[in-house]
PDB file of C-alpha atoms in Angstrom:
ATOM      1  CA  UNK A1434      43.403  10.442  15.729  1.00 50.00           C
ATOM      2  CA  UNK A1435      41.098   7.586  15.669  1.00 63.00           C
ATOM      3  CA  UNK A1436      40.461   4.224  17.174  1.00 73.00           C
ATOM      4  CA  UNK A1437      40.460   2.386  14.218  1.00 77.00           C
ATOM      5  CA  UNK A1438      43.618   0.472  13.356  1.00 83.00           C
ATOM      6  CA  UNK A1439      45.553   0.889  10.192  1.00 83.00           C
ATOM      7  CA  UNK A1440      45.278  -1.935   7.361  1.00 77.00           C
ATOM      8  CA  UNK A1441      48.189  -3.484   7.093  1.00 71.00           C
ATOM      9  CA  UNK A1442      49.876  -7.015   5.809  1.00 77.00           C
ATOM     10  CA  UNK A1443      53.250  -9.086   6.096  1.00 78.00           C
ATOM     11  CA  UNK A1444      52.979  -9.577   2.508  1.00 77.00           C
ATOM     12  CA  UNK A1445      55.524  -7.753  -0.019  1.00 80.00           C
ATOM     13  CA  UNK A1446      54.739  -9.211  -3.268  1.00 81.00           C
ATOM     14  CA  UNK A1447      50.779  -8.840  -3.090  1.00 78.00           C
ATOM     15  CA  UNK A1448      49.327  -6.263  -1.165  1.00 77.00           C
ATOM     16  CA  UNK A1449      45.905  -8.128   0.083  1.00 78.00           C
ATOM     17  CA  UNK A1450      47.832 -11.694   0.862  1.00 75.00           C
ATOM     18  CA  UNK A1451      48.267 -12.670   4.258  1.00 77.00           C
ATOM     19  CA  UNK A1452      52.061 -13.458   3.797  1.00 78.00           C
ATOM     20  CA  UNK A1453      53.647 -13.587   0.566  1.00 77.00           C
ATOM     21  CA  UNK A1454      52.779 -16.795  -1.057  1.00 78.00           C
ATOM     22  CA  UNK A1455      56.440 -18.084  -0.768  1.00 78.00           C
ATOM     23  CA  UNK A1456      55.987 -17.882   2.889  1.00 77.00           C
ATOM     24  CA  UNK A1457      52.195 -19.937   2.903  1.00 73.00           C
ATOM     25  CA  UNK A1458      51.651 -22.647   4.778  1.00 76.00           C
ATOM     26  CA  UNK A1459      49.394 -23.674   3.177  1.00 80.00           C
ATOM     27  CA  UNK A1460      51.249 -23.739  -0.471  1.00 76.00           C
ATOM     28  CA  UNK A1461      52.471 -27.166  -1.447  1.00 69.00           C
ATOM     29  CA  UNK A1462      55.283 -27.684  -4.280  1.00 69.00           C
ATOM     30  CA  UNK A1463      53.827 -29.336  -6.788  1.00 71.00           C
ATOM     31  CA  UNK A1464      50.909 -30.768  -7.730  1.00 72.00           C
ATOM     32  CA  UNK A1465      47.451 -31.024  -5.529  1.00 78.00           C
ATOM     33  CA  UNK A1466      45.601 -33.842  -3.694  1.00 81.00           C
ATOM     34  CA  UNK A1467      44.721 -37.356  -5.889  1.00 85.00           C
ATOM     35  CA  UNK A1468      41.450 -38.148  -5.460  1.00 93.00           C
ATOM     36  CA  UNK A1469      38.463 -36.879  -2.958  1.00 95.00           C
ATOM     37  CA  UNK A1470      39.664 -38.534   0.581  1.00 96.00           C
ATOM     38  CA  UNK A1471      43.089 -36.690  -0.023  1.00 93.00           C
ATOM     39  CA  UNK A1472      41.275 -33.011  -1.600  1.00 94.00           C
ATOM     40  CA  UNK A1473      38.812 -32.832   1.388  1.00 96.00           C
ATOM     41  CA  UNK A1474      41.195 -33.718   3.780  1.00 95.00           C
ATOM     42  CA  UNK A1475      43.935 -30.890   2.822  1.00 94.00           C
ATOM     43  CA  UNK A1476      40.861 -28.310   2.369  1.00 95.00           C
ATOM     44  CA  UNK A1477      40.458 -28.875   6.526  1.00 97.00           C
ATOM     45  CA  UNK A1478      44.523 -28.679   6.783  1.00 96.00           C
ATOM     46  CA  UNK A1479      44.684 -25.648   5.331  1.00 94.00           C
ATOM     47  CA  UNK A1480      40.956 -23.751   6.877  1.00 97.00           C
ATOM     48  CA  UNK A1481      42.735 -24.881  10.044  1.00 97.00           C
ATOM     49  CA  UNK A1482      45.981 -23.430   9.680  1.00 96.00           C
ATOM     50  CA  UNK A1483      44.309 -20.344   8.192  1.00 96.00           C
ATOM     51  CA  UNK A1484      42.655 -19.927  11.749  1.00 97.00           C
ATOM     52  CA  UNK A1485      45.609 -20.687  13.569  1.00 97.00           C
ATOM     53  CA  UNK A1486      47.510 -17.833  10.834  1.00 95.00           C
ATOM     54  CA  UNK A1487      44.927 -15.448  11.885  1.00 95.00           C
ATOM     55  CA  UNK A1488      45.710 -15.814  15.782  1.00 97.00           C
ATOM     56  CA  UNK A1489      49.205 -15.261  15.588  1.00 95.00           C
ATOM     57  CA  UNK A1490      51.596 -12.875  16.908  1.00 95.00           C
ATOM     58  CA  UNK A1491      48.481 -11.162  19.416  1.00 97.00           C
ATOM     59  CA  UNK A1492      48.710 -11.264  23.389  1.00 98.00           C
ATOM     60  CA  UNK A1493      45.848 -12.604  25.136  1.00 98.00           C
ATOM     61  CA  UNK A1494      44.266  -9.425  25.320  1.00 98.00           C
ATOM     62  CA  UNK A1495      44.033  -9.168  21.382  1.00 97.00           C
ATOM     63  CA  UNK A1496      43.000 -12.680  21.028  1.00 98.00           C
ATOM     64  CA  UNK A1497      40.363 -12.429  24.011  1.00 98.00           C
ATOM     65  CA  UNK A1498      38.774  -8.876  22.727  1.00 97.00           C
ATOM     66  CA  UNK A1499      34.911  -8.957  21.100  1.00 96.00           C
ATOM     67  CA  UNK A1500      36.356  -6.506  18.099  1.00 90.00           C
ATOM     68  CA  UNK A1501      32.910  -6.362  16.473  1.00 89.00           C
ATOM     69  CA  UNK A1502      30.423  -5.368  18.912  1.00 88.00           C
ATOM     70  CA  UNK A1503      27.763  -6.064  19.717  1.00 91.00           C
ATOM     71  CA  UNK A1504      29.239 -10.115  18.941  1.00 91.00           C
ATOM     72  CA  UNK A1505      30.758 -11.941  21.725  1.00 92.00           C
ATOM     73  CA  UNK A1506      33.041 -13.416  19.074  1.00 95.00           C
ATOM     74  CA  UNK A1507      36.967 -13.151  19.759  1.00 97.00           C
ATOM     75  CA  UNK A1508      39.330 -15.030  17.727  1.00 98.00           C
ATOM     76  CA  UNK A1509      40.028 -16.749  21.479  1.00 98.00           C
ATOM     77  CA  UNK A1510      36.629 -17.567  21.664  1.00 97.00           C
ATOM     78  CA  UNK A1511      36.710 -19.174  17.936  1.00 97.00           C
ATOM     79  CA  UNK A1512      39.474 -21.337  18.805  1.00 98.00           C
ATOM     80  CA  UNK A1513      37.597 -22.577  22.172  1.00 97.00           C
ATOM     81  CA  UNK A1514      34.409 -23.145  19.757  1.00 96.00           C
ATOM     82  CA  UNK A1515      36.024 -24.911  16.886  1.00 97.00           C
ATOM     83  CA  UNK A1516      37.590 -27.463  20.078  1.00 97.00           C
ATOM     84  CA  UNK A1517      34.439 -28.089  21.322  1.00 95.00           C
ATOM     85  CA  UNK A1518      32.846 -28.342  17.810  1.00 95.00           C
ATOM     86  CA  UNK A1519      35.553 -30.906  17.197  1.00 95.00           C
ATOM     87  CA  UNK A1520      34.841 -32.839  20.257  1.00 95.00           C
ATOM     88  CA  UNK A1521      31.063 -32.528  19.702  1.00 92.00           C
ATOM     89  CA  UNK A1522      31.486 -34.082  15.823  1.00 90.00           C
ATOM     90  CA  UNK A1523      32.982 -36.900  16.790  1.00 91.00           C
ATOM     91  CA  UNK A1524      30.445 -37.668  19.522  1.00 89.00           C
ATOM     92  CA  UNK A1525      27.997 -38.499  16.309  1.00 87.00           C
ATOM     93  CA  UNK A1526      30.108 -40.937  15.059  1.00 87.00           C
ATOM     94  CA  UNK A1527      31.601 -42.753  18.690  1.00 85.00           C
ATOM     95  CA  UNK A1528      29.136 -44.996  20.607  1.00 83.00           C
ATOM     96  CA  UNK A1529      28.102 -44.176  24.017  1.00 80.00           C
ATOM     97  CA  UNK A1530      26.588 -40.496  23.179  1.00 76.00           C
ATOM     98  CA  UNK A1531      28.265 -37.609  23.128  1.00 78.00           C
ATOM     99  CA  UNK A1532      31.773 -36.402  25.767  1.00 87.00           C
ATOM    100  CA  UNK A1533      31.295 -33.760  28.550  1.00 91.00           C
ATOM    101  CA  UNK A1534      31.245 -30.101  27.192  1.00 91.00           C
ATOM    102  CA  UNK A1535      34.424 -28.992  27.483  1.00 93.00           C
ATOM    103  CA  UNK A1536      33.775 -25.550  28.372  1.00 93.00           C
ATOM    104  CA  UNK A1537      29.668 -25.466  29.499  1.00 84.00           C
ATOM    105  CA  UNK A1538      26.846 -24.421  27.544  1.00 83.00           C
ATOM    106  CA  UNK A1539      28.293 -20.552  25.796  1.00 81.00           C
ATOM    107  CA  UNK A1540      31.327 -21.114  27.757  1.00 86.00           C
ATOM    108  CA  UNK A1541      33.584 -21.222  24.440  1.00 88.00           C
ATOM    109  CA  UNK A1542      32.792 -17.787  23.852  1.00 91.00           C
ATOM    110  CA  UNK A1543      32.067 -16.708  27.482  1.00 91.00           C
ATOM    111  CA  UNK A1544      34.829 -18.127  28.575  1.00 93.00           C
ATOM    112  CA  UNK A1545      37.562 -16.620  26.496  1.00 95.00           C
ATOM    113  CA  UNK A1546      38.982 -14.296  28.848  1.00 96.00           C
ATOM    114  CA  UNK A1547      42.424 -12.409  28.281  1.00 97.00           C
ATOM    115  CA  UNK A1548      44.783 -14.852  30.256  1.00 98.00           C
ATOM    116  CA  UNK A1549      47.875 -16.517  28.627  1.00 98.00           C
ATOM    117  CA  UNK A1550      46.562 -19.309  30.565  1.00 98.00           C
ATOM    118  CA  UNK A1551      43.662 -19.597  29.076  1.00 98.00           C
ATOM    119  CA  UNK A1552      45.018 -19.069  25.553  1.00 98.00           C
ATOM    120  CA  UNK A1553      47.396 -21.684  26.091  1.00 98.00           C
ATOM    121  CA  UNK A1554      44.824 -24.247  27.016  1.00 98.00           C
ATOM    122  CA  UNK A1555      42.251 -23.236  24.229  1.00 98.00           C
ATOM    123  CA  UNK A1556      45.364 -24.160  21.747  1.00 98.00           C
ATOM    124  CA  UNK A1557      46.485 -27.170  23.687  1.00 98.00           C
ATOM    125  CA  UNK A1558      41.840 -28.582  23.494  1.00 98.00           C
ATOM    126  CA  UNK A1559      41.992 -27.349  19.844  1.00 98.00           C
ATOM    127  CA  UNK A1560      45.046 -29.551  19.008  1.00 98.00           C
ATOM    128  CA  UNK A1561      43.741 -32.643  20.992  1.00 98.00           C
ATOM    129  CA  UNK A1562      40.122 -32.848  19.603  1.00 97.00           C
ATOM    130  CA  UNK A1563      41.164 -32.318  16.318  1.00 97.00           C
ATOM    131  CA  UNK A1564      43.586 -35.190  16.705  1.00 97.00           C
ATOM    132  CA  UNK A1565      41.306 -37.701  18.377  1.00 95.00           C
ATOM    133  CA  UNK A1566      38.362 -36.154  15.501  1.00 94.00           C
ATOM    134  CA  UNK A1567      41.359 -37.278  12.880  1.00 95.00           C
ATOM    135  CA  UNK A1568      41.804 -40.045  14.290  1.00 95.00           C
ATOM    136  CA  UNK A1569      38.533 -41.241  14.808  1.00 93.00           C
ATOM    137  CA  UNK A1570      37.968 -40.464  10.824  1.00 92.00           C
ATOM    138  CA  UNK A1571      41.235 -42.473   9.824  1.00 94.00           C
ATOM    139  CA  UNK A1572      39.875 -45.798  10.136  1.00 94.00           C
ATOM    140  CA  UNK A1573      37.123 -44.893   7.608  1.00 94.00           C
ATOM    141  CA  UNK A1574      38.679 -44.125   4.369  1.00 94.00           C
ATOM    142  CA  UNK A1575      35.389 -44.786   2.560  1.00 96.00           C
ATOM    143  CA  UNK A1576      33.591 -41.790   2.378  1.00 97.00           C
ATOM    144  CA  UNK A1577      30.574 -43.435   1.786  1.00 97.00           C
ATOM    145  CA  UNK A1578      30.378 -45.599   4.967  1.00 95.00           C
ATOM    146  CA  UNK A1579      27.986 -44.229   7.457  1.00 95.00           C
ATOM    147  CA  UNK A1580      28.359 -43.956  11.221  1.00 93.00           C
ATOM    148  CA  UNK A1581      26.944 -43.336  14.227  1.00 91.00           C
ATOM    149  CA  UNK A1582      23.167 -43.690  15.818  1.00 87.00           C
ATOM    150  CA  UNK A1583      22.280 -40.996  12.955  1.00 89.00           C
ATOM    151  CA  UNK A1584      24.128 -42.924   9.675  1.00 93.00           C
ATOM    152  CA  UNK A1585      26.290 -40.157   8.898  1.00 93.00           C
ATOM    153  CA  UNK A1586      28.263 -40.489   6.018  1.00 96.00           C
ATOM    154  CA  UNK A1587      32.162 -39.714   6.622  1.00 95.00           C
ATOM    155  CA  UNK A1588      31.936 -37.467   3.127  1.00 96.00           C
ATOM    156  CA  UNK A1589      29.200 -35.472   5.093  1.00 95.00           C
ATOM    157  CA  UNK A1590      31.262 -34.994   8.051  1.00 94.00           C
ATOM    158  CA  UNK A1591      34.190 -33.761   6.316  1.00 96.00           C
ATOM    159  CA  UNK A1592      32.849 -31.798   4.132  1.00 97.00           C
ATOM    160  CA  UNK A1593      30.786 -30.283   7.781  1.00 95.00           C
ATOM    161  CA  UNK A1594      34.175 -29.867   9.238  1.00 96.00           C
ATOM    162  CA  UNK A1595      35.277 -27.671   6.330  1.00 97.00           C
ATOM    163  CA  UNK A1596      32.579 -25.707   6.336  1.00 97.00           C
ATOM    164  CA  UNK A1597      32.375 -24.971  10.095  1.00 97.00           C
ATOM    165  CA  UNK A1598      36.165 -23.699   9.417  1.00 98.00           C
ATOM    166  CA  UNK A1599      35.819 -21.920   6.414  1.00 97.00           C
ATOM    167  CA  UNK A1600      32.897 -20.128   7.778  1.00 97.00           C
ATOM    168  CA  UNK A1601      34.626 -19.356  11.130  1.00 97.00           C
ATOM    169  CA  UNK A1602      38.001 -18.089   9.079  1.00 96.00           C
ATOM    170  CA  UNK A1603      35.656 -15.568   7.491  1.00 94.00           C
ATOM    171  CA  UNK A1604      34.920 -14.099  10.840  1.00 96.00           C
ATOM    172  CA  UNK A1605      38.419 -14.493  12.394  1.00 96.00           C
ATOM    173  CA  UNK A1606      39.488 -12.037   9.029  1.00 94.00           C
ATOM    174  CA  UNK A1607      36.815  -9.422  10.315  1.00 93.00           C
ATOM    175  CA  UNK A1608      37.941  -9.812  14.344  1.00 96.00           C
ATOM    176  CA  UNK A1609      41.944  -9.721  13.314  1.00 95.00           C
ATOM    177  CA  UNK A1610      41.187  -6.516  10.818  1.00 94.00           C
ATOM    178  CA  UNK A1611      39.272  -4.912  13.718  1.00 93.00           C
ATOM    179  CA  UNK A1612      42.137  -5.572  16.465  1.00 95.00           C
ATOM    180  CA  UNK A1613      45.245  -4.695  14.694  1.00 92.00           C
ATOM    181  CA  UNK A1614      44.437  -3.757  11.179  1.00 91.00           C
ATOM    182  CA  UNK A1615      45.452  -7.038   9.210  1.00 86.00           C
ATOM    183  CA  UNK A1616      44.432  -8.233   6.413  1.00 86.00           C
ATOM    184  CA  UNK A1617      44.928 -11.112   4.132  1.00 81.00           C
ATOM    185  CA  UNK A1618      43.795 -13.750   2.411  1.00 74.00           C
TER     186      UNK A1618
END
């Protein structure tokens, strides 16, 4: 008997999907984005809910567990980051220098502790900085207008945003493999 899970997936059609592509998300009908503002913004819709895909269905236990030792990396602890990370982008581009921390300095990943309470807020910050990040964003549809005490270029922080997602999805497919054996795209 061993301690490593099995490798499984939801999907029926194609054996290393997520869910079957009927079932996606992140699948539109129909043709994709017009133009660059509209293509970068679905590439964060869709990094985000493939983060939010790989969370679901585990207890706080699952989501709180450092699966890849020695990392302190949980998928709770990515969700926590990616708030903060949120929170912190937007700081470059508001006046008045950057908000509070919203979990300390290595509290994101510290801090992501097998409680339903906890899980529940981590969700609740994710959803909220991401908003007010969105929001923030929305009154500059030129991608070329630059913000902020550094003169960052919206395009830039997209295109940062997607990135910091994309990169962080790649883990969250190692921790969710190493908890409870699934895989996917």
């Amino acid at each position: 008997m061993s301690d490593q899970p099995q490798r499984w997936t939801q999907a029926t059609v194609y054996p290393d999907m997520w869910v079957d592509p009927a079932d996606d998300p992140r699948e539109n009908d129909g043709a994709g984005p017009e133009g660059e503002l509209a293509t970068l913004r679905e590439y964060l819709r869709n990094y985000r809910l493939t983060l939010l895909m790989k969370c679901e269905g585990l207890s706080a236990e699952q989501l709180a567990r450092r699966s890849v030792p020695p990392s302190t990396m949980s998928l709770l602890g990515l969700i926590r980051h990616l708030a903060e990370a949120e929170r912190d982008w937007r700081g470059w581009i508001l006046p008045g220098g950057p908000p509070p921390k919203l979990y300390g300095p290595g509290g994101d990943f510290a801090g992501a502790v097998a409680d339903q309470a906890v899980v529940d807020a981590a969700y609740a910050d994710l959803a909220r900085e991401q908003a007010a990040t969105d929001a923030a964003l929305a009154e500059h549809p030129d991608l070329s207008v630059r913000l902020g005490k550094d003169a960052i270029a919206v395009r830039d922080l997209l295109v940062h945003r997607i990135e910091e997602y994309a990169r962080h999805c790649g883990h969250a497919d190692l921790l969710r493999e190493c908890v409870d054996g699934r895989v996917g795209q």
